[in-house]
Protein backbone atom coordinates (compact mmCIF):
# COMPACT_ATOMS: atom_id res chain seq x y z
CA UNK A 1 0.00 0.00 0.00
CA UNK A 2 1.39 3.40 -0.96
CA UNK A 3 -0.36 6.55 0.24
CA UNK A 4 0.54 10.02 -0.99
CA UNK A 5 -1.37 12.88 0.63
CA UNK A 6 -2.28 16.21 -1.00
CA UNK A 7 0.95 17.78 0.29
CA UNK A 8 3.00 15.03 -1.37
CA UNK A 9 3.98 13.20 1.84
CA UNK A 10 4.24 9.46 1.37
CA UNK A 11 3.51 6.55 3.72
CA UNK A 12 3.72 2.90 2.76
CA UNK A 13 3.13 -0.55 4.15
CA UNK A 14 3.94 -3.99 2.78
CA UNK A 15 2.56 -7.40 3.64
CA UNK A 16 1.80 -10.71 1.97
CA UNK A 17 -1.42 -12.21 3.32
CA UNK A 18 -3.89 -14.93 2.58
CA UNK A 19 -7.42 -13.55 2.35
CA UNK A 20 -8.86 -15.96 4.92
CA UNK A 21 -8.41 -13.69 7.95
CA UNK A 22 -5.12 -15.26 9.05
CA UNK A 23 -2.91 -12.54 10.59
CA UNK A 24 0.37 -11.64 8.90
CA UNK A 25 3.24 -9.28 9.59
CA UNK A 26 3.52 -5.89 7.86
CA UNK A 27 6.43 -3.50 7.46
CA UNK A 28 6.87 0.09 6.31
CA UNK A 29 6.24 3.60 7.59
CA UNK A 30 2.49 3.30 8.17
CA UNK A 31 1.38 2.61 11.78
CA UNK A 32 0.64 -1.10 11.34
CA UNK A 33 2.70 -4.21 12.01
CA UNK A 34 0.06 -7.00 11.94
CA UNK A 35 -2.84 -7.29 9.47
CA UNK A 36 -5.69 -9.74 8.87
CA UNK A 37 -7.71 -9.48 5.65
CA UNK A 38 -10.60 -10.97 3.72
CA UNK A 39 -12.49 -10.22 0.49
CA UNK A 40 -16.18 -10.91 1.18
CA UNK A 41 -17.21 -9.77 -2.32
CA UNK A 42 -15.53 -8.70 -5.57
CA UNK A 43 -14.14 -5.17 -5.19
CA UNK A 44 -14.41 -5.24 -1.38
CA UNK A 45 -11.44 -5.74 0.95
CA UNK A 46 -11.79 -5.81 4.75
CA UNK A 47 -8.59 -5.41 6.78
CA UNK A 48 -7.96 -5.33 10.49
CA UNK A 49 -4.80 -3.51 11.63
CA UNK A 50 -2.76 -3.80 14.81
CA UNK A 51 0.23 -1.73 15.93
CA UNK A 52 2.68 -2.77 18.64
CA UNK A 53 0.34 -5.42 20.06
CA UNK A 54 -2.73 -3.17 20.21
CA UNK A 55 -5.80 -3.16 17.94
CA UNK A 56 -5.57 -0.14 15.64
CA UNK A 57 -8.51 -0.05 13.22
CA UNK A 58 -10.69 -1.95 10.80
CA UNK A 59 -10.67 -0.75 7.19
CA UNK A 60 -13.17 -1.52 4.46
CA UNK A 61 -12.01 -0.72 0.94
CA UNK A 62 -14.43 -0.63 -1.98
CA UNK A 63 -13.43 -0.12 -5.60
CA UNK A 64 -15.69 1.96 -7.84
CA UNK A 65 -17.27 0.33 -10.88
CA UNK A 66 -14.88 2.17 -13.21
CA UNK A 67 -11.84 0.90 -11.25
CA UNK A 68 -10.53 4.46 -10.87
CA UNK A 69 -11.87 5.33 -7.42
CA UNK A 70 -11.40 3.71 -4.02
CA UNK A 71 -13.39 4.42 -0.86
CA UNK A 72 -11.84 3.59 2.51
CA UNK A 73 -14.08 3.37 5.57
CA UNK A 74 -12.05 3.27 8.77
CA UNK A 75 -13.58 2.17 12.09
CA UNK A 76 -11.47 2.83 15.18
CA UNK A 77 -11.60 3.86 18.83
CA UNK A 78 -10.47 7.25 20.08
CA UNK A 79 -8.08 7.35 23.06
CA UNK A 80 -11.04 7.81 25.43
CA UNK A 81 -12.67 4.60 24.10
CA UNK A 82 -15.30 6.35 21.96
CA UNK A 83 -15.93 4.56 18.65
CA UNK A 84 -15.39 6.65 15.54
CA UNK A 85 -15.45 6.32 11.76
CA UNK A 86 -13.74 8.15 8.94
CA UNK A 87 -14.26 7.90 5.18
CA UNK A 88 -11.52 8.69 2.68
CA UNK A 89 -11.78 8.85 -1.09
CA UNK A 90 -8.86 7.98 -3.35
CA UNK A 91 -8.38 8.44 -7.09
CA UNK A 92 -6.07 6.30 -9.20
CA UNK A 93 -2.97 8.22 -10.26
CA UNK A 94 -2.58 8.55 -14.01
Coordinates of C-alpha atoms in Angstrom, one line a residue:
X1 CA 0.0 0.0 0.0
X2 CA 1.4 3.4 -1.0
X3 CA -0.4 6.6 0.2
X4 CA 0.5 10.0 -1.0
X5 CA -1.4 12.9 0.6
X6 CA -2.3 16.2 -1.0
X7 CA 1.0 17.8 0.3
X8 CA 3.0 15.0 -1.4
X9 CA 4.0 13.2 1.8
X10 CA 4.2 9.5 1.4
X11 CA 3.5 6.5 3.7
X12 CA 3.7 2.9 2.8
X13 CA 3.1 -0.6 4.2
X14 CA 3.9 -4.0 2.8
X15 CA 2.6 -7.4 3.6
X16 CA 1.8 -10.7 2.0
X17 CA -1.4 -12.2 3.3
X18 CA -3.9 -14.9 2.6
X19 CA -7.4 -13.6 2.3
X20 CA -8.9 -16.0 4.9
X21 CA -8.4 -13.7 7.9
X22 CA -5.1 -15.3 9.1
X23 CA -2.9 -12.5 10.6
X24 CA 0.4 -11.6 8.9
X25 CA 3.2 -9.3 9.6
X26 CA 3.5 -5.9 7.9
X27 CA 6.4 -3.5 7.5
X28 CA 6.9 0.1 6.3
X29 CA 6.2 3.6 7.6
X30 CA 2.5 3.3 8.2
X31 CA 1.4 2.6 11.8
X32 CA 0.6 -1.1 11.3
X33 CA 2.7 -4.2 12.0
X34 CA 0.1 -7.0 11.9
X35 CA -2.8 -7.3 9.5
X36 CA -5.7 -9.7 8.9
X37 CA -7.7 -9.5 5.6
X38 CA -10.6 -11.0 3.7
X39 CA -12.5 -10.2 0.5
X40 CA -16.2 -10.9 1.2
X41 CA -17.2 -9.8 -2.3
X42 CA -15.5 -8.7 -5.6
X43 CA -14.1 -5.2 -5.2
X44 CA -14.4 -5.2 -1.4
X45 CA -11.4 -5.7 0.9
X46 CA -11.8 -5.8 4.8
X47 CA -8.6 -5.4 6.8
X48 CA -8.0 -5.3 10.5
X49 CA -4.8 -3.5 11.6
X50 CA -2.8 -3.8 14.8
X51 CA 0.2 -1.7 15.9
X52 CA 2.7 -2.8 18.6
X53 CA 0.3 -5.4 20.1
X54 CA -2.7 -3.2 20.2
X55 CA -5.8 -3.2 17.9
X56 CA -5.6 -0.1 15.6
X57 CA -8.5 -0.1 13.2
X58 CA -10.7 -1.9 10.8
X59 CA -10.7 -0.7 7.2
X60 CA -13.2 -1.5 4.5
X61 CA -12.0 -0.7 0.9
X62 CA -14.4 -0.6 -2.0
X63 CA -13.4 -0.1 -5.6
X64 CA -15.7 2.0 -7.8
X65 CA -17.3 0.3 -10.9
X66 CA -14.9 2.2 -13.2
X67 CA -11.8 0.9 -11.3
X68 CA -10.5 4.5 -10.9
X69 CA -11.9 5.3 -7.4
X70 CA -11.4 3.7 -4.0
X71 CA -13.4 4.4 -0.9
X72 CA -11.8 3.6 2.5
X73 CA -14.1 3.4 5.6
X74 CA -12.0 3.3 8.8
X75 CA -13.6 2.2 12.1
X76 CA -11.5 2.8 15.2
X77 CA -11.6 3.9 18.8
X78 CA -10.5 7.2 20.1
X79 CA -8.1 7.3 23.1
X80 CA -11.0 7.8 25.4
X81 CA -12.7 4.6 24.1
X82 CA -15.3 6.4 22.0
X83 CA -15.9 4.6 18.7
X84 CA -15.4 6.6 15.5
X85 CA -15.4 6.3 11.8
X86 CA -13.7 8.2 8.9
X87 CA -14.3 7.9 5.2
X88 CA -11.5 8.7 2.7
X89 CA -11.8 8.9 -1.1
X90 CA -8.9 8.0 -3.3
X91 CA -8.4 8.4 -7.1
X92 CA -6.1 6.3 -9.2
X93 CA -3.0 8.2 -10.3
X94 CA -2.6 8.5 -14.0

